[in-house]
Each structure stands twice: as structure tokens, then as C-alpha cells.
Amino acid sequence: MNALSSRRVKRLVLTGAAGLTVVALAGCASGAGGGGGEAGGPLVLYTWAASEGDQAQWADFIEGAQVEDPDLDITVEGPSFSDYWTKVKTRLSGSNPPCLLTTQAARAQELGDLLMPLDDLIEKSGFDIDSIDASMLSGMTVDGTIRAIPYDAEPIVLFYNVEAFEAAGLDLPGTEYTRDQFVSDAKALTDGEKKGLALAPGIFIPNAWSLADGVPAVTEDGELDLTNSDFVDQIQSFFDLVSVEQVAKAPEAADGSEVSQQAFTSGEVPMLIEGPWMYGSFADAADFTLGVTIVPSTSGTAAAMTAGSGFGIAANCDRPDEAFAAIEALTSVSVQEKQAEARGIVPSRIEALPAWAEGKTEGAADVVEALLADATPQRTTSTWNQVETLMTQYGVQGYRGELTAAEIMETIQNSVAG
């Protein structure tokens, strides 16, 4: 569904037990009915809410949370996902700002000033923070304080076509997969123009490849570190899958993620690195058995880059206790179990993780559990959008062997720093 026109406000009432009202706003609006300011009125959750799928998801979250807290009253508003990251800043500076916000671990640093530190509320409420995936909490931490409670913890995985592996006489990979074996398998699955691995442009998947070997793009202090020799070597090894090993085609800068995804689900390409949240969509679209393994590492052991989202409280919210109680309900075990079963998200609550195994192929849940046992969040900086844009632009030349990873990383680092 396309983003709503900036000149329109569409009000959609979703019926059901939640009785949720969603106000999908493409621009900045002040009249969401109670905002975050009036005690006793509904709390406003500002999030990505322009599509029918987003609206249905938030309705499910709130309906589940109301089982935990029948008095919970939340109104949802917000633009499309792509517009959210700029418009949330404008929305909070307007009149009657919302109290509840969503963020991703990858964007928590960017929104840090907008999000209230939650540590005192966590201690005051007795919230069991140890029940939440540690990597995602780390991703939601800004300047030493937790800014959001994650509702999912998604370790990036390698999807593969089971029948294609079997037809080639290859062993099915599981919770261990070395890069040497991966390249060998990819070559066995490559036949001329038909390649073994599908690729999308950008920094997200190369970063996951690097973190599978424990090498980050951003330091623990939050500094961009693209020219670190270890990171450069990781990116070069990823470029080499195209230019040297010839097991993948170079993506085009204009490609969206759907190009590589469709190549995989159509059976054209038998392997793809993506998030486990895509499992349900892939299983519905593919006419083959879906395999799941780790992003290959040099040693073959499981280590993951995790991505995920969560709920935070606006720094200017004057109802923080009510807002945190809402977050507790929205991230409860029962809500996360329902989301895992119905939508395929990997829950951030350890206790809810078994729910993700429902309906998955044998071994898929074992892979996810192994990856979460040694996971690192995708750390980013406030300039990460620039990094993504520049990697999309120059990365194509890296895959084609026209520029080295060292040249590209230096160009991006200097451009962003300058």
C-alpha cells in the first residue's frame, strides 16, 4: 500500500476486541485525540502505521495487551515506515505530542534524544529485564541507558532451497556452516548465469556477514569504523563472492530488496541472506522446502547480527508511569507468543521463543536459538542513512571488482565524517 498523500488524513477504525482507532498521518498533525498529555485519556502510540499490514499488526499488539490490562487505551497514529524517521521528530515538537514511540535497535542512536531513559521506570516497576534478549537491549541502549523495550530479536539467517541442495548432492547446513563450505556449496549450485546466492544492494547484509565473524562497523563507543582493516577484509570477502568466486550477480543500485527476494522464492537462486521475519512470506511464495542456517562464519560457529524493534517513551511525555505500564503489557509473554505464531517475528522474550518454532521446517528454530546465544545488535550512528546510501551507490563497483573494499570504505567514511 502506498504512503498516504501529505495532504490527506485517512481515519481507519479497525473493529475487533481491541476497538483500535488508527490515525494514519503522512504529515505532522496535532489532533490525534488526547495525545499523550491528558490524564485518563488514551495514550498515543506514534509509529509506522500507513499500511494495512502495519495497522493490523498494531491492532493485534493492543488486543493482546488488553488481555493483560483491560483498562489499556491506546490510539495509534503515524506515517509510512520510510517517512517515520524524519516525521517523528516533527511530531514530537508539535502540540499535544504522543507518549509512546517505536524504534529499531539500528535507529535508537538516531532517536536517542527523543526517547526517555527507562532505567528508573524499569527498577520502579520491577520489570524483569533479564527476561529480554541481551543483544537487543544493548541495541536499545543510548549513552548507557535503556531507551526502548524490544518486542522482537531477529538474528539474520541464510535461507536456502532444500530441494536444490539435495539435487546437487549437498549436505543440508544447520547450526554450523563454515565460509569454505558455503562457497563450495554455492559453486556447486551455480551454473553459468544461474547463481547460487541472491544479493541486494546496501550495507545491511554485508554488515551481517561481517558480524557473523564478530567484526562490527561501529565501535562500542558509537563511532563509525568502516576503515578498520578487519572490517574492510570482511567487506572485501563479501564483494569477492561476485567478482572472484562468481557465485552471485552484482546487484543494481536501484534494486529493492524485493528483487533478490523474488529471485530466491521463484527458485531462480537457491540461497539468500535475510531476516527470519521473512520466513512466513517466503514459505507462502516458494514452491520448495525452506531451509534455514546461520550466516556462514570463518569458524563455522553461530554468531549473529540481530535486528529488531521496540517500544519507548517520548522524552517529553508527562505520563511516564502509564506509558511504561502500557509497554509492559505490549511486550508481555502472551503478546509475543501470539505475534510469533501469527506473524513470524522472533520474540525478544526468551520464554516466548518456542512459539516461533510453530510451523517452521525442522531445525529452523535450533538455528535461531544458536544465533541468539551469541548475538550482536546492528549498531549504527546518526549518519547511518548516509552510509546506506553511499554503500548502495559504490557497492556495485565493489561487487564488479572495479573498486576495492578499502577504497569504498574510505570514501564512505570520509564523506560521512566530512
PDB file of C-alpha atoms in Angstrom, residues 181-303:
ATOM      1  CA  GLN A 181      31.812 -24.978   2.847  1.00  0.00           C
ATOM      2  CA  PHE A 182      29.378 -22.230   1.908  1.00  0.00           C
ATOM      3  CA  VAL A 183      31.499 -21.143  -1.076  1.00  0.00           C
ATOM      4  CA  SER A 184      31.900 -24.786  -2.131  1.00  0.00           C
ATOM      5  CA  ASP A 185      28.126 -25.304  -1.940  1.00  0.00           C
ATOM      6  CA  ALA A 186      27.425 -22.034  -3.768  1.00  0.00           C
ATOM      7  CA  LYS A 187      29.745 -23.081  -6.604  1.00  0.00           C
ATOM      8  CA  ALA A 188      28.016 -26.445  -6.847  1.00  0.00           C
ATOM      9  CA  LEU A 189      24.687 -24.606  -7.122  1.00  0.00           C
ATOM     10  CA  THR A 190      25.996 -22.141  -9.727  1.00  0.00           C
ATOM     11  CA  ASP A 191      25.564 -22.940 -13.393  1.00  0.00           C
ATOM     12  CA  GLY A 192      26.647 -20.141 -15.725  1.00  0.00           C
ATOM     13  CA  GLU A 193      24.241 -17.243 -15.302  1.00  0.00           C
ATOM     14  CA  LYS A 194      22.247 -19.167 -12.704  1.00  0.00           C
ATOM     15  CA  LYS A 195      23.986 -18.238  -9.469  1.00  0.00           C
ATOM     16  CA  GLY A 196      23.964 -19.795  -6.005  1.00  0.00           C
ATOM     17  CA  LEU A 197      23.289 -16.648  -3.944  1.00  0.00           C
ATOM     18  CA  ALA A 198      20.991 -13.646  -4.441  1.00  0.00           C
ATOM     19  CA  LEU A 199      22.222 -10.223  -3.294  1.00  0.00           C
ATOM     20  CA  ALA A 200      20.620  -6.866  -2.553  1.00  0.00           C
ATOM     21  CA  PRO A 201      22.442  -3.507  -2.549  1.00  0.00           C
ATOM     22  CA  GLY A 202      23.293  -1.604   0.627  1.00  0.00           C
ATOM     23  CA  ILE A 203      25.188  -2.153   3.870  1.00  0.00           C
ATOM     24  CA  PHE A 204      22.692  -4.269   5.841  1.00  0.00           C
ATOM     25  CA  ILE A 205      23.603  -7.755   4.576  1.00  0.00           C
ATOM     26  CA  PRO A 206      27.378  -7.122   4.276  1.00  0.00           C
ATOM     27  CA  ASN A 207      27.258  -5.888   7.868  1.00  0.00           C
ATOM     28  CA  ALA A 208      25.541  -9.119   8.931  1.00  0.00           C
ATOM     29  CA  TRP A 209      28.238 -11.090   7.086  1.00  0.00           C
ATOM     30  CA  SER A 210      30.946  -9.194   8.971  1.00  0.00           C
ATOM     31  CA  LEU A 211      29.266  -9.574  12.367  1.00  0.00           C
ATOM     32  CA  ALA A 212      29.000 -13.345  11.810  1.00  0.00           C
ATOM     33  CA  ASP A 213      32.785 -13.185  12.281  1.00  0.00           C
ATOM     34  CA  GLY A 214      32.449 -10.734  15.186  1.00  0.00           C
ATOM     35  CA  VAL A 215      33.638  -7.654  13.276  1.00  0.00           C
ATOM     36  CA  PRO A 216      31.435  -4.529  13.697  1.00  0.00           C
ATOM     37  CA  ALA A 217      31.169  -1.406  11.545  1.00  0.00           C
ATOM     38  CA  VAL A 218      30.642   0.812  14.590  1.00  0.00           C
ATOM     39  CA  THR A 219      32.711   0.817  17.777  1.00  0.00           C
ATOM     40  CA  GLU A 220      31.191   0.231  21.217  1.00  0.00           C
ATOM     41  CA  ASP A 221      31.616   3.976  21.765  1.00  0.00           C
ATOM     42  CA  GLY A 222      29.323   4.612  18.801  1.00  0.00           C
ATOM     43  CA  GLU A 223      31.988   5.764  16.343  1.00  0.00           C
ATOM     44  CA  LEU A 224      31.825   4.841  12.667  1.00  0.00           C
ATOM     45  CA  ASP A 225      34.759   2.497  11.964  1.00  0.00           C
ATOM     46  CA  LEU A 226      34.411   1.490   8.313  1.00  0.00           C
ATOM     47  CA  THR A 227      38.136   1.747   7.550  1.00  0.00           C
ATOM     48  CA  ASN A 228      39.165  -0.706  10.257  1.00  0.00           C
ATOM     49  CA  SER A 229      41.292  -3.301   8.466  1.00  0.00           C
ATOM     50  CA  ASP A 230      39.288  -6.238   9.829  1.00  0.00           C
ATOM     51  CA  PHE A 231      36.002  -4.730   8.638  1.00  0.00           C
ATOM     52  CA  VAL A 232      37.499  -3.887   5.238  1.00  0.00           C
ATOM     53  CA  ASP A 233      38.649  -7.507   4.884  1.00  0.00           C
ATOM     54  CA  GLN A 234      35.147  -8.736   5.705  1.00  0.00           C
ATOM     55  CA  ILE A 235      33.535  -6.482   3.109  1.00  0.00           C
ATOM     56  CA  GLN A 236      36.127  -7.484   0.520  1.00  0.00           C
ATOM     57  CA  SER A 237      35.373 -11.162   1.131  1.00  0.00           C
ATOM     58  CA  PHE A 238      31.690 -10.392   0.547  1.00  0.00           C
ATOM     59  CA  PHE A 239      32.435  -8.488  -2.677  1.00  0.00           C
ATOM     60  CA  ASP A 240      34.564 -11.449  -3.760  1.00  0.00           C
ATOM     61  CA  LEU A 241      31.510 -13.706  -3.802  1.00  0.00           C
ATOM     62  CA  VAL A 242      30.674 -11.914  -7.059  1.00  0.00           C
ATOM     63  CA  SER A 243      33.976 -10.751  -8.551  1.00  0.00           C
ATOM     64  CA  VAL A 244      36.169 -13.723  -7.589  1.00  0.00           C
ATOM     65  CA  GLU A 245      34.036 -16.728  -6.632  1.00  0.00           C
ATOM     66  CA  GLN A 246      31.336 -15.817  -9.180  1.00  0.00           C
ATOM     67  CA  VAL A 247      28.558 -17.393  -7.105  1.00  0.00           C
ATOM     68  CA  ALA A 248      26.329 -14.293  -7.170  1.00  0.00           C
ATOM     69  CA  LYS A 249      25.405 -11.467  -9.532  1.00  0.00           C
ATOM     70  CA  ALA A 250      26.214  -7.884  -8.620  1.00  0.00           C
ATOM     71  CA  PRO A 251      23.020  -6.119  -7.536  1.00  0.00           C
ATOM     72  CA  GLU A 252      21.983  -2.904  -9.229  1.00  0.00           C
ATOM     73  CA  ALA A 253      21.926   0.237  -7.089  1.00  0.00           C
ATOM     74  CA  ALA A 254      18.256   0.758  -7.976  1.00  0.00           C
ATOM     75  CA  ASP A 255      17.245  -2.739  -6.852  1.00  0.00           C
ATOM     76  CA  GLY A 256      14.950  -3.002  -3.870  1.00  0.00           C
ATOM     77  CA  SER A 257      15.160  -5.967  -1.525  1.00  0.00           C
ATOM     78  CA  GLU A 258      12.198  -7.493  -3.349  1.00  0.00           C
ATOM     79  CA  VAL A 259      14.418  -8.202  -6.385  1.00  0.00           C
ATOM     80  CA  SER A 260      16.689 -10.626  -4.530  1.00  0.00           C
ATOM     81  CA  GLN A 261      13.762 -11.994  -2.535  1.00  0.00           C
ATOM     82  CA  GLN A 262      11.794 -12.804  -5.662  1.00  0.00           C
ATOM     83  CA  ALA A 263      14.852 -14.430  -7.247  1.00  0.00           C
ATOM     84  CA  PHE A 264      15.008 -16.713  -4.219  1.00  0.00           C
ATOM     85  CA  THR A 265      11.328 -17.554  -3.806  1.00  0.00           C
ATOM     86  CA  SER A 266      10.913 -18.189  -7.538  1.00  0.00           C
ATOM     87  CA  GLY A 267      13.581 -20.882  -7.333  1.00  0.00           C
ATOM     88  CA  GLU A 268      15.902 -18.997  -9.667  1.00  0.00           C
ATOM     89  CA  VAL A 269      18.564 -18.618  -6.945  1.00  0.00           C
ATOM     90  CA  PRO A 270      18.827 -21.190  -4.116  1.00  0.00           C
ATOM     91  CA  MET A 271      20.301 -19.058  -1.285  1.00  0.00           C
ATOM     92  CA  LEU A 272      19.562 -15.664   0.269  1.00  0.00           C
ATOM     93  CA  ILE A 273      20.677 -13.880   3.443  1.00  0.00           C
ATOM     94  CA  GLU A 274      17.712 -12.178   5.141  1.00  0.00           C
ATOM     95  CA  GLY A 275      15.892 -11.705   8.427  1.00  0.00           C
ATOM     96  CA  PRO A 276      13.820 -14.551   9.905  1.00  0.00           C
ATOM     97  CA  TRP A 277      10.779 -12.266   9.870  1.00  0.00           C
ATOM     98  CA  MET A 278      10.593 -13.137   6.160  1.00  0.00           C
ATOM     99  CA  TYR A 279      10.023 -16.842   6.832  1.00  0.00           C
ATOM    100  CA  GLY A 280       6.229 -16.738   6.503  1.00  0.00           C
ATOM    101  CA  SER A 281       6.285 -14.660   3.317  1.00  0.00           C
ATOM    102  CA  PHE A 282       8.947 -16.872   1.767  1.00  0.00           C
ATOM    103  CA  ALA A 283       7.134 -20.086   2.713  1.00  0.00           C
ATOM    104  CA  ASP A 284       3.917 -18.775   1.151  1.00  0.00           C
ATOM    105  CA  ALA A 285       5.622 -17.697  -2.070  1.00  0.00           C
ATOM    106  CA  ALA A 286       8.079 -20.560  -2.599  1.00  0.00           C
ATOM    107  CA  ASP A 287       7.272 -23.887  -4.222  1.00  0.00           C
ATOM    108  CA  PHE A 288      10.052 -25.664  -2.336  1.00  0.00           C
ATOM    109  CA  THR A 289      11.044 -26.591   1.227  1.00  0.00           C
ATOM    110  CA  LEU A 290      12.563 -23.658   3.068  1.00  0.00           C
ATOM    111  CA  GLY A 291      15.865 -24.338   4.826  1.00  0.00           C
ATOM    112  CA  VAL A 292      17.397 -22.061   7.451  1.00  0.00           C
ATOM    113  CA  THR A 293      21.037 -21.938   8.520  1.00  0.00           C
ATOM    114  CA  ILE A 294      23.477 -19.451  10.007  1.00  0.00           C
ATOM    115  CA  VAL A 295      25.163 -16.682   8.058  1.00  0.00           C
ATOM    116  CA  PRO A 296      28.447 -18.501   7.345  1.00  0.00           C
ATOM    117  CA  SER A 297      31.394 -17.686   9.590  1.00  0.00           C
ATOM    118  CA  THR A 298      35.070 -18.493   9.152  1.00  0.00           C
ATOM    119  CA  SER A 299      34.994 -20.981  12.035  1.00  0.00           C
ATOM    120  CA  GLY A 300      31.536 -22.281  11.178  1.00  0.00           C
ATOM    121  CA  THR A 301      30.119 -21.420  14.603  1.00  0.00           C
ATOM    122  CA  ALA A 302      26.866 -19.485  15.021  1.00  0.00           C
ATOM    123  CA  ALA A 303      27.102 -15.760  15.688  1.00  0.00           C
TER     124      ALA A 303
END
